Structures are given as structure tokens and as C-alpha cells.
Short mmCIF file of C-alpha atoms in Angstrom, two decimals:
data_model
loop_
_atom_site.label_atom_id
_atom_site.label_comp_id
_atom_site.label_asym_id
_atom_site.label_seq_id
_atom_site.Cartn_x
_atom_site.Cartn_y
_atom_site.Cartn_z
CA MET D 207 24.74 17.71 17.90
CA LYS D 208 27.82 16.44 15.90
CA ARG D 209 31.57 16.42 16.88
CA ILE D 210 33.43 17.19 13.56
CA GLN D 211 37.27 16.89 12.94
CA SER D 212 38.97 20.06 11.87
CA GLN D 213 42.50 21.26 11.87
CA PHE D 214 44.43 23.62 14.06
CA ARG D 215 45.12 26.96 12.35
CA LYS D 216 48.40 27.76 11.13
CA ASN D 217 50.37 29.86 13.97
CA TRP D 218 47.23 29.11 16.30
CA GLU D 219 49.11 29.70 19.52
CA HIS D 220 50.43 33.30 18.33
CA LYS D 221 46.88 34.05 17.21
CA LEU D 222 45.45 33.10 20.63
CA GLU D 223 48.21 35.00 22.51
CA ASN D 224 47.70 38.16 20.11
CA LEU D 225 44.15 38.12 21.61
CA GLY D 226 45.52 37.98 25.18
CA PHE D 227 44.65 34.23 25.74
CA GLY D 228 47.70 33.05 27.44
CA TYR D 229 46.51 29.86 29.04
CA HIS D 230 45.58 27.98 25.92
CA SER D 231 48.08 25.24 26.87
CA LEU D 232 49.04 25.97 30.36
CA GLU D 233 48.70 22.45 31.77
CA GLY D 234 48.51 20.36 28.66
CA LEU D 235 46.18 21.43 25.71
CA TYR D 236 43.37 23.33 27.01
CA TRP D 237 41.92 24.95 24.02
CA ASP D 238 41.48 22.35 21.27
CA GLU D 239 40.22 23.34 17.65
CA SER D 240 41.31 19.98 16.43
CA HIS D 241 37.37 19.38 16.22
CA TYR D 242 34.29 21.45 17.08
CA TYR D 243 30.82 20.74 17.85
CA GLU D 244 28.01 21.53 15.34
CA PHE D 245 24.40 22.11 16.27
CA SER D 246 21.22 22.56 14.48
CA MET D 247 19.02 25.67 15.28
CA GLU D 248 16.47 23.49 17.03
CA GLU D 249 19.16 22.11 19.41
CA ILE D 250 20.27 25.85 20.12
CA SER D 251 16.85 26.92 20.79
CA LYS D 252 16.43 23.94 23.17
CA ILE D 253 19.47 25.01 25.08
CA GLU D 254 18.71 28.69 25.03
CA ASN D 255 15.16 28.15 26.32
CA ALA D 256 16.34 25.73 28.98
CA THR D 257 18.91 28.37 30.29
CA ALA D 258 16.25 31.24 30.42
CA GLU D 259 13.86 28.89 32.34
CA LEU D 260 16.48 27.45 34.76
CA TRP D 261 17.60 31.27 35.64
CA GLN D 262 14.16 31.95 36.69
CA MET D 263 13.76 28.77 38.81
CA CYS D 264 16.99 29.78 40.40
CA LEU D 265 15.49 33.31 41.34
CA GLN D 266 12.70 31.46 42.68
CA GLY D 267 14.95 29.28 44.72
CA VAL D 268 16.57 32.28 46.41
CA ASP D 269 13.13 33.34 47.65
CA TYR D 270 12.47 29.77 48.75
CA ILE D 271 15.71 29.41 50.69
CA ILE D 272 15.19 32.42 52.52
CA GLU D 273 11.33 31.73 53.31
CA LYS D 274 12.14 28.37 54.46
CA ASN D 275 15.08 29.18 56.59
CA LEU D 276 17.26 26.78 54.75
CA TRP D 277 20.44 28.43 55.85
CA ASP D 278 22.10 25.18 57.49
CA LYS D 279 21.75 23.23 54.22
CA PHE D 280 23.96 25.79 52.61
CA ASN D 281 26.48 26.04 55.47
CA ILE D 282 25.82 29.89 55.79
CA PRO D 283 26.76 31.16 59.41
CA GLU D 284 24.02 33.00 61.17
CA SER D 285 26.18 36.34 61.17
CA PHE D 286 25.98 36.44 57.45
CA ARG D 287 22.37 35.58 56.54
CA ASN D 288 20.96 39.06 57.10
CA TYR D 289 23.68 40.49 54.60
CA ILE D 290 22.62 37.95 51.97
CA ILE D 291 18.87 38.90 52.65
CA THR D 292 19.57 42.69 52.31
CA SER D 293 21.64 41.91 48.90
CA TRP D 294 18.63 40.00 47.54
CA GLU D 295 15.82 42.32 48.81
CA GLU D 296 17.68 45.21 47.40
CA ASP D 297 18.25 43.78 44.15
CA HIS D 298 21.97 44.03 44.00
CA PRO D 299 22.94 43.38 40.54
CA SER D 300 24.23 39.99 39.01
CA ILE D 301 26.58 40.39 36.05
CA TYR D 302 26.77 36.58 34.82
CA GLY D 303 26.74 32.92 35.60
CA ARG D 304 27.29 29.85 33.82
CA PHE D 305 24.86 26.65 33.72
CA ASP D 306 26.71 23.32 33.26
CA LEU D 307 24.23 21.21 31.24
CA GLY D 308 24.11 17.79 29.97
CA PHE D 309 22.68 17.64 26.37
CA ASP D 310 22.49 14.60 24.23
CA GLY D 311 20.68 16.24 21.41
CA GLU D 312 17.28 15.76 22.82
CA ASN D 313 17.10 16.20 26.71
CA VAL D 314 18.97 19.14 28.53
CA LYS D 315 19.59 18.68 32.01
CA LEU D 316 21.12 20.88 34.70
CA LEU D 317 24.31 19.53 36.19
CA GLU D 318 24.99 22.46 38.25
CA PHE D 319 25.30 26.36 38.31
CA ASN D 320 28.46 28.30 38.45
CA ALA D 321 26.74 31.40 39.82
CA ASP D 322 29.36 33.01 41.82
CA THR D 323 32.74 32.89 40.23
CA PRO D 324 32.39 31.20 36.69
CA THR D 325 35.52 31.17 34.31
CA SER D 326 35.89 30.17 30.67
CA LEU D 327 34.00 33.47 29.88
CA TYR D 328 36.84 34.94 27.57
CA GLU D 329 37.16 31.93 25.65
CA ALA D 330 33.43 31.44 25.19
CA SER D 331 32.94 35.14 24.18
CA VAL D 332 35.84 36.19 22.18
CA ILE D 333 38.25 33.25 21.45
CA GLN D 334 35.63 30.99 19.75
CA TRP D 335 34.30 33.91 17.92
CA TYR D 336 37.66 34.76 16.24
CA TRP D 337 38.15 30.90 15.42
CA LEU D 338 34.65 31.04 13.84
CA GLN D 339 35.36 34.20 11.73
CA GLU D 340 38.56 32.59 10.31
CA MET D 341 37.49 29.33 9.55
CA PHE D 342 33.73 29.54 9.03
CA PRO D 343 32.90 33.12 8.20
CA TYR D 344 29.44 32.30 6.82
CA LYS D 345 28.58 30.05 9.82
CA ASP D 346 26.81 31.41 13.01
CA GLN D 347 27.51 30.63 16.68
CA PHE D 348 25.30 30.80 19.71
CA ASN D 349 27.27 33.61 21.11
CA SER D 350 26.07 37.06 22.05
CA ILE D 351 28.02 37.16 25.27
CA HIS D 352 30.03 40.24 24.44
CA GLU D 353 27.17 42.29 23.29
CA LYS D 354 25.04 41.43 26.22
CA LEU D 355 27.78 42.28 28.77
CA PHE D 356 28.55 45.73 27.09
CA ASP D 357 24.70 46.30 27.20
CA TYR D 358 24.25 45.15 30.77
CA TRP D 359 27.16 47.37 32.16
CA THR D 360 25.63 50.26 29.97
CA TYR D 361 22.30 49.53 31.78
CA LEU D 362 23.94 49.49 35.23
CA LYS D 363 25.66 52.74 34.56
CA LYS D 364 22.31 54.34 35.07
CA TYR D 365 22.05 53.08 38.66
CA MET D 366 25.59 53.10 39.90
CA ASN D 367 27.32 56.21 41.11
CA PRO D 368 30.27 56.85 41.08
CA HIS D 369 31.18 55.33 37.89
CA TYR D 370 34.40 53.72 39.21
CA ILE D 371 34.55 50.10 39.73
CA TYR D 372 37.60 47.97 41.15
CA PHE D 373 37.95 44.56 39.58
CA SER D 374 39.60 42.04 41.66
CA SER D 375 41.00 38.38 41.57
CA LEU D 376 43.86 36.07 42.58
CA THR D 377 46.61 36.68 40.35
CA ASN D 378 46.66 33.45 38.17
CA ILE D 379 46.49 33.93 34.53
CA GLU D 380 43.05 32.65 33.88
CA ASP D 381 41.40 34.50 36.72
CA VAL D 382 43.12 37.73 35.66
CA THR D 383 42.26 37.22 31.92
CA ASN D 384 38.63 36.73 32.77
CA VAL D 385 38.37 39.61 35.12
CA GLU D 386 40.31 41.80 32.64
CA TYR D 387 37.86 40.91 29.95
CA LEU D 388 34.83 42.04 32.30
CA ARG D 389 36.76 45.24 33.00
CA ASP D 390 37.30 46.00 29.40
CA CYS D 391 33.49 45.43 28.80
CA ALA D 392 32.60 47.90 31.70
CA THR D 393 35.32 50.51 30.55
CA GLN D 394 33.87 50.32 26.99
CA ALA D 395 30.29 51.00 28.57
CA GLY D 396 31.69 54.22 30.21
CA PHE D 397 32.88 53.03 33.58
CA GLU D 398 36.19 54.14 35.11
CA THR D 399 37.93 50.92 36.29
CA GLU D 400 41.04 49.71 38.01
CA PHE D 401 42.38 46.10 38.54
CA ILE D 402 43.63 45.27 42.04
CA PRO D 403 44.78 41.87 43.12
CA ILE D 404 42.26 40.50 45.68
CA GLN D 405 45.02 40.23 48.63
CA ASP D 406 45.70 43.92 47.95
CA ILE D 407 42.16 45.04 49.04
CA GLY D 408 42.68 46.68 52.48
CA TRP D 409 40.28 47.19 55.55
CA ALA D 410 40.36 50.30 57.60
CA GLU D 411 39.16 49.21 60.95
CA ASP D 412 38.74 52.64 62.44
CA ILE D 413 36.17 53.62 59.65
CA GLN D 414 35.07 49.97 58.58
CA GLU D 415 35.73 50.62 55.02
CA PHE D 416 37.36 48.82 52.20
CA ILE D 417 40.33 50.70 50.77
CA SER D 418 42.55 50.39 47.73
CA GLY D 419 46.53 50.61 47.66
CA ASP D 420 46.50 54.55 47.84
CA ASN D 421 43.80 54.48 50.62
CA THR D 422 40.96 55.41 48.34
CA ILE D 423 37.52 54.11 49.82
CA MET D 424 36.14 51.18 47.33
CA GLU D 425 32.60 51.85 46.73
CA TYR D 426 32.15 49.18 44.01
CA ILE D 427 34.26 46.03 43.84
CA PHE D 428 33.81 43.16 41.48
CA LYS D 429 35.62 40.05 42.72
CA LEU D 430 36.18 36.89 41.11
CA TYR D 431 36.62 35.20 44.45
CA PRO D 432 34.31 32.70 46.10
CA TYR D 433 31.95 33.75 48.94
CA GLU D 434 32.71 30.42 50.62
CA TRP D 435 36.32 31.29 50.77
CA ILE D 436 35.64 34.80 52.02
CA LEU D 437 33.60 33.33 54.94
CA GLU D 438 36.34 30.90 55.77
CA ASP D 439 39.06 33.58 55.62
CA GLY D 440 36.87 35.60 58.38
CA PHE D 441 36.41 38.42 55.77
CA GLY D 442 32.57 37.96 55.83
CA GLU D 443 32.55 39.81 59.00
CA LYS D 444 34.06 42.87 57.33
CA LEU D 445 31.57 42.78 54.73
CA VAL D 446 28.72 43.00 57.49
CA ASN D 447 30.33 45.62 59.27
CA ASN D 448 30.87 47.74 56.22
CA ASN D 449 26.97 47.46 55.64
CA PHE D 450 27.08 47.72 51.98
CA ARG D 451 29.05 51.12 51.73
CA SER D 452 31.06 48.84 49.51
CA GLN D 453 28.95 47.12 47.09
CA TRP D 454 30.16 43.76 45.77
CA MET D 455 29.80 41.99 42.54
CA GLU D 456 28.78 39.30 42.14
CA PRO D 457 26.23 39.98 44.98
CA ALA D 458 26.14 37.88 48.27
CA TRP D 459 22.87 36.26 47.23
CA LYS D 460 24.65 34.49 44.58
CA ILE D 461 26.37 32.10 47.24
CA LEU D 462 23.07 30.40 47.49
CA LEU D 463 22.85 29.51 43.89
CA SER D 464 26.64 28.74 43.38
CA SER D 465 26.32 25.95 46.21
CA LYS D 466 25.36 22.41 44.84
CA ALA D 467 22.78 22.66 47.76
CA ILE D 468 20.64 24.50 45.37
CA LEU D 469 20.12 21.10 43.15
CA PRO D 470 18.03 19.39 45.81
CA VAL D 471 16.27 22.41 46.72
CA LEU D 472 15.18 23.03 42.93
CA TRP D 473 14.10 19.24 42.72
CA GLU D 474 12.01 19.80 45.93
CA MET D 475 10.63 22.82 44.28
CA PHE D 476 10.10 21.58 40.87
CA PRO D 477 9.85 17.81 41.06
CA ASN D 478 10.17 15.92 37.94
CA HIS D 479 10.89 19.07 36.02
CA PRO D 480 12.21 18.15 32.45
CA TYR D 481 15.37 20.31 33.18
CA LEU D 482 16.25 18.77 36.41
CA LEU D 483 17.93 15.60 37.67
CA GLU D 484 16.57 13.98 40.64
CA CYS D 485 18.75 15.18 43.71
CA TYR D 486 18.67 14.83 47.45
CA PHE D 487 20.77 15.61 50.43
CA GLU D 488 21.19 11.76 50.98
CA PRO D 489 21.47 9.08 48.43
CA LYS D 490 17.80 7.57 49.20
CA ASP D 491 17.00 5.16 46.28
CA LEU D 492 19.21 6.45 43.89
CA LYS D 493 21.34 3.76 42.20
CA ASP D 494 23.19 5.52 39.45
CA PHE D 495 24.21 8.96 40.73
CA VAL D 496 26.85 11.41 41.37
CA LYS D 497 27.90 12.56 44.88
CA LYS D 498 29.22 16.07 45.04
CA PRO D 499 30.34 18.29 47.74
CA ILE D 500 28.19 21.10 48.57
CA TYR D 501 31.10 23.47 47.64
CA SER D 502 33.55 22.36 45.17
CA ARG D 503 35.57 23.36 42.03
CA GLU D 504 37.01 21.41 38.98
CA GLY D 505 35.16 18.28 39.85
CA ALA D 506 37.10 17.88 43.06
CA ASN D 507 35.88 15.22 45.45
CA VAL D 508 33.13 14.32 43.06
CA SER D 509 32.33 10.55 42.93
CA LEU D 510 30.23 8.75 40.28
CA PHE D 511 28.27 5.57 40.98
CA LYS D 512 26.73 3.08 38.86
CA ASN D 513 24.60 0.51 40.42
CA ASN D 514 25.69 1.74 43.86
CA ILE D 515 29.21 1.00 42.89
CA SER D 516 31.77 3.65 42.49
CA VAL D 517 33.13 3.85 38.85
CA GLU D 518 35.00 7.10 39.02
CA GLU D 519 36.20 9.67 41.70
CA ASN D 520 38.37 12.56 41.93
CA GLU D 521 40.45 13.54 44.96
CA GLY D 522 40.39 17.05 46.57
CA ASP D 523 40.01 19.11 49.70
CA TYR D 524 36.22 19.72 49.64
CA GLY D 525 33.53 17.96 51.28
CA LYS D 526 33.60 19.02 54.90
CA ASN D 527 30.39 20.80 54.44
CA GLY D 528 28.41 17.81 53.17
CA PHE D 529 27.31 16.30 49.96
CA ILE D 530 24.26 16.12 47.64
CA TYR D 531 23.44 13.08 45.64
CA GLN D 532 22.33 13.74 41.94
CA GLN D 533 20.83 11.40 39.56
CA LEU D 534 23.43 10.32 36.81
CA PHE D 535 22.99 11.95 33.44
CA GLU D 536 24.67 9.86 30.64
CA LEU D 537 26.89 12.36 28.75
CA PRO D 538 26.92 11.77 24.96
CA ASN D 539 30.23 9.43 24.18
CA PHE D 540 32.01 10.99 21.21
CA ASP D 541 34.80 8.40 20.81
CA GLY D 542 35.66 8.44 24.40
CA ASN D 543 34.96 12.28 24.70
CA TYR D 544 32.33 13.67 26.98
CA PRO D 545 31.14 17.18 26.51
CA VAL D 546 29.43 19.32 29.08
CA ILE D 547 27.90 22.64 27.79
CA GLY D 548 28.42 25.87 29.75
CA SER D 549 25.42 28.13 29.08
CA TRP D 550 25.92 31.65 30.02
CA ILE D 551 23.26 34.06 31.66
CA ILE D 552 24.39 37.71 31.20
CA GLY D 553 22.08 40.11 33.28
CA GLN D 554 18.85 38.39 32.82
CA GLU D 555 19.30 36.87 29.49
CA ALA D 556 20.62 33.51 27.68
CA ALA D 557 23.80 34.59 25.93
CA GLY D 558 25.71 31.73 24.56
CA ILE D 559 27.47 28.62 25.16
CA GLY D 560 31.11 27.09 25.47
CA ILE D 561 31.79 23.43 25.72
CA ARG D 562 34.26 21.64 27.83
CA GLU D 563 35.25 18.24 26.81
CA SER D 564 36.83 15.43 28.83
CA VAL D 565 37.98 11.83 28.52
CA HIS D 566 36.66 11.50 32.10
CA LEU D 567 33.03 11.18 33.02
CA ILE D 568 33.67 13.85 35.73
CA THR D 569 34.82 17.21 33.99
CA ASN D 570 38.04 18.37 35.79
CA ASN D 571 40.74 20.89 35.47
CA GLN D 572 42.25 18.91 32.45
CA SER D 573 39.18 19.07 30.52
CA ARG D 574 39.39 21.04 27.05
CA PHE D 575 37.56 23.71 25.51
CA VAL D 576 36.05 23.06 22.22
CA PRO D 577 34.55 25.63 19.66
CA HIS D 578 31.18 25.20 18.23
CA LEU D 579 29.02 26.53 15.26
CA ILE D 580 25.51 26.33 14.16
CA ASP D 581 24.49 24.39 10.98
CA SER D 582 21.90 26.71 9.32
CA ASN D 583 20.74 26.95 5.81
CA LYS D 584 20.77 30.58 6.01
CA ILE D 585 24.08 32.44 5.17
CA TYR D 586 24.35 34.85 8.02
CA ILE D 587 27.13 36.98 8.83
CA LYS D 588 27.02 38.67 12.59
CA GLU D 589 29.16 41.55 13.16
CA LYS D 590 30.66 41.62 16.65
CA GLU D 591 32.44 44.66 18.10
CA LEU D 592 35.29 43.83 20.38
#
């Protein structure tokens, strides 16, 4: 794993915006092609194998949580538990998720799993691929995200009827871009689709149905909006009352995997597993550790300790649901830059990576997205239909 200096392409902003990537510099530089990360095939195989195995471990984790009645650890209200169980037992489909991994060239460790509302999908799938084609057309990339999204939507078409899906999010540019990309993949696979802002989804109390702006009953809804917010908003009661006449994606069982509470549960299930970091619901004997809220985003309210002394912390509005304590993993240090690998699972398969890089030890919303390539002796051109 190497960090290699490069040059910004001429008119790079215009090229990104032509691809519909409008938040490359929204709050300072986000897309950063002044350098890139280079991996060997052996390193990519390690990341891919770890991603596939962690996904299977997480699926076992859902069964374990339900079987052991660990709902309180996840702050799941009693009224919503059967809804989660039904979505799991009926195998409601999950489209995607992103494992955030620490990788030092040798060891792969799970930092957390963005299982419910992961972003940076579009830049991982499309934007870094176009960068590669222009800059290094004879190199490859660990990136079959687009193909796997298309294939999985095509697969789901056999089981979903009608073939009409509403795609919904808040109206900020990042969420809309990611959702519109997912919508485009579903459209290419043969679905009819429509975007609706999350706040415009209506509720018809008399018939207990979710309705769109023209009062059409919504049977399939993909939402980029966290389940914990849905529960805080009091909207979870409406999902329960609707009794799955509207089916939501991601499914309700993904709330268990998106919570940081899954990390100590996995450690309990698979103690000393090589892909896991020691993790508990209390500090125990940890001296070098990270304290994370059970629910949080973009590194909010995360604190990092070395020898039981806080060395870095982020402010935020999270933490009221409790914390977990995870053994510190020393991210590789490239001249004061610390990369975290976002490894994507699409359907049931490892699909590719995107890299977020920060000058801080805690990755936050100021972190940059950096492209990558694979150093291979093989001259190999991969075709990608977009």
C-alpha cells in the first residue's frame, strides 16, 4: 500500500460536474486527486476476503441479537422489535453497505459498518473509475460496484412486483447524488423509479398507507434516512401499523448492523478474530481505545485515548444512547495523512473500495476522498458500462 503523488487533471472540476458530482469542494477540498493509493493484488485480495467474511459474520450477528434478546443494547423500543424480526425472517433485501476498515498493508480490522445509510457510493463507483480511465487506462481498480448494483437490481426484479420504486432522501446535494445514482442503476435494470424528498412522503391515517404527492400508495421505498431518526421522529409506529404493505429498503434489520453496538456483539461471538478489534460496552482493561456513541455520524462525539488519556475528540449531538469502547487500531501514517478504507458489499458480494483520508486520527466530515489503483504486472483493461 503506497501513497503516490499525482497531478490534478486540467479542468478537473468541470469533468467531475459533467458526471453529476457537484460536491467535490463543498466544504473545502473533498475529492483529492493530488495523490492516489496503490495496492498490490495480494493486498486487494486481503481486503476483499475480509469484507466477504465480515458480511457473513454480521448476518450471524443479526440472528444472535434476536436469539439473545439484546434489544436494549441497541436502544430498540419494544414496539419496533417484531417489525425488525419480521423483516429479517422474511429476508427483506439489502442493497448495500460499507465496511470502514483499518489496513496497514498486512492487517485488516473492522472499525465500523455503515450498514443502513452509507454514502460516498457514487465517488467510489463512478468518479474514481473515470479518473483511472483518463490517468491510468492500463491499470485496474478494485471496483465492480456499478456492475454489481445493476446485477442485484436485475435479480430483485424477479421478486418485486410492481416494478415501481420510490427513492427518497433529504435534499442535500450529497444524499441526493447518491440516491439518484442508485435510482439510475435500478432504472437500467428495468424498474420504473421516482425521486421523492423524504419529508414529502405522506401518511394516510384512515387506510394506514404511505402515499406520494399525487396520493399514490407507495409499495416500495428506498430511503437514505437512518432508522434511528425514523424512531426518534415517531415514524416507526407508522411503519409497524402499515405492516409491510410498503416495503422499505434498506430493511429494518439493518438498524442492528448500523449501530456501533454490533461491534462488541461481534467480539463476544468471535473473540480474537483476526478481522476484529477488542470491543466492549464498558472500557474494561483497555488503555489505548476509541470511545464511540452507539449511534453517530461523521465521527461526531468520538474520543480517542492513548494510555487512558484523551488525545483527540470530536464534538456533536450524539451519545445519549450510550457508548462502546473499541481497541485502538493505529492507522498508517502517510506524512500526517491517515486513510480509512471503505469496502463495499453489494447484495451479498464484496464489490470495491473507496478511501477517505484525514489529517486527524478520527475520520470526520472534513476528510477527503482519494482514488486508488492496483499495481499489477498484467496489462488489463476492464470495460464498464455506465
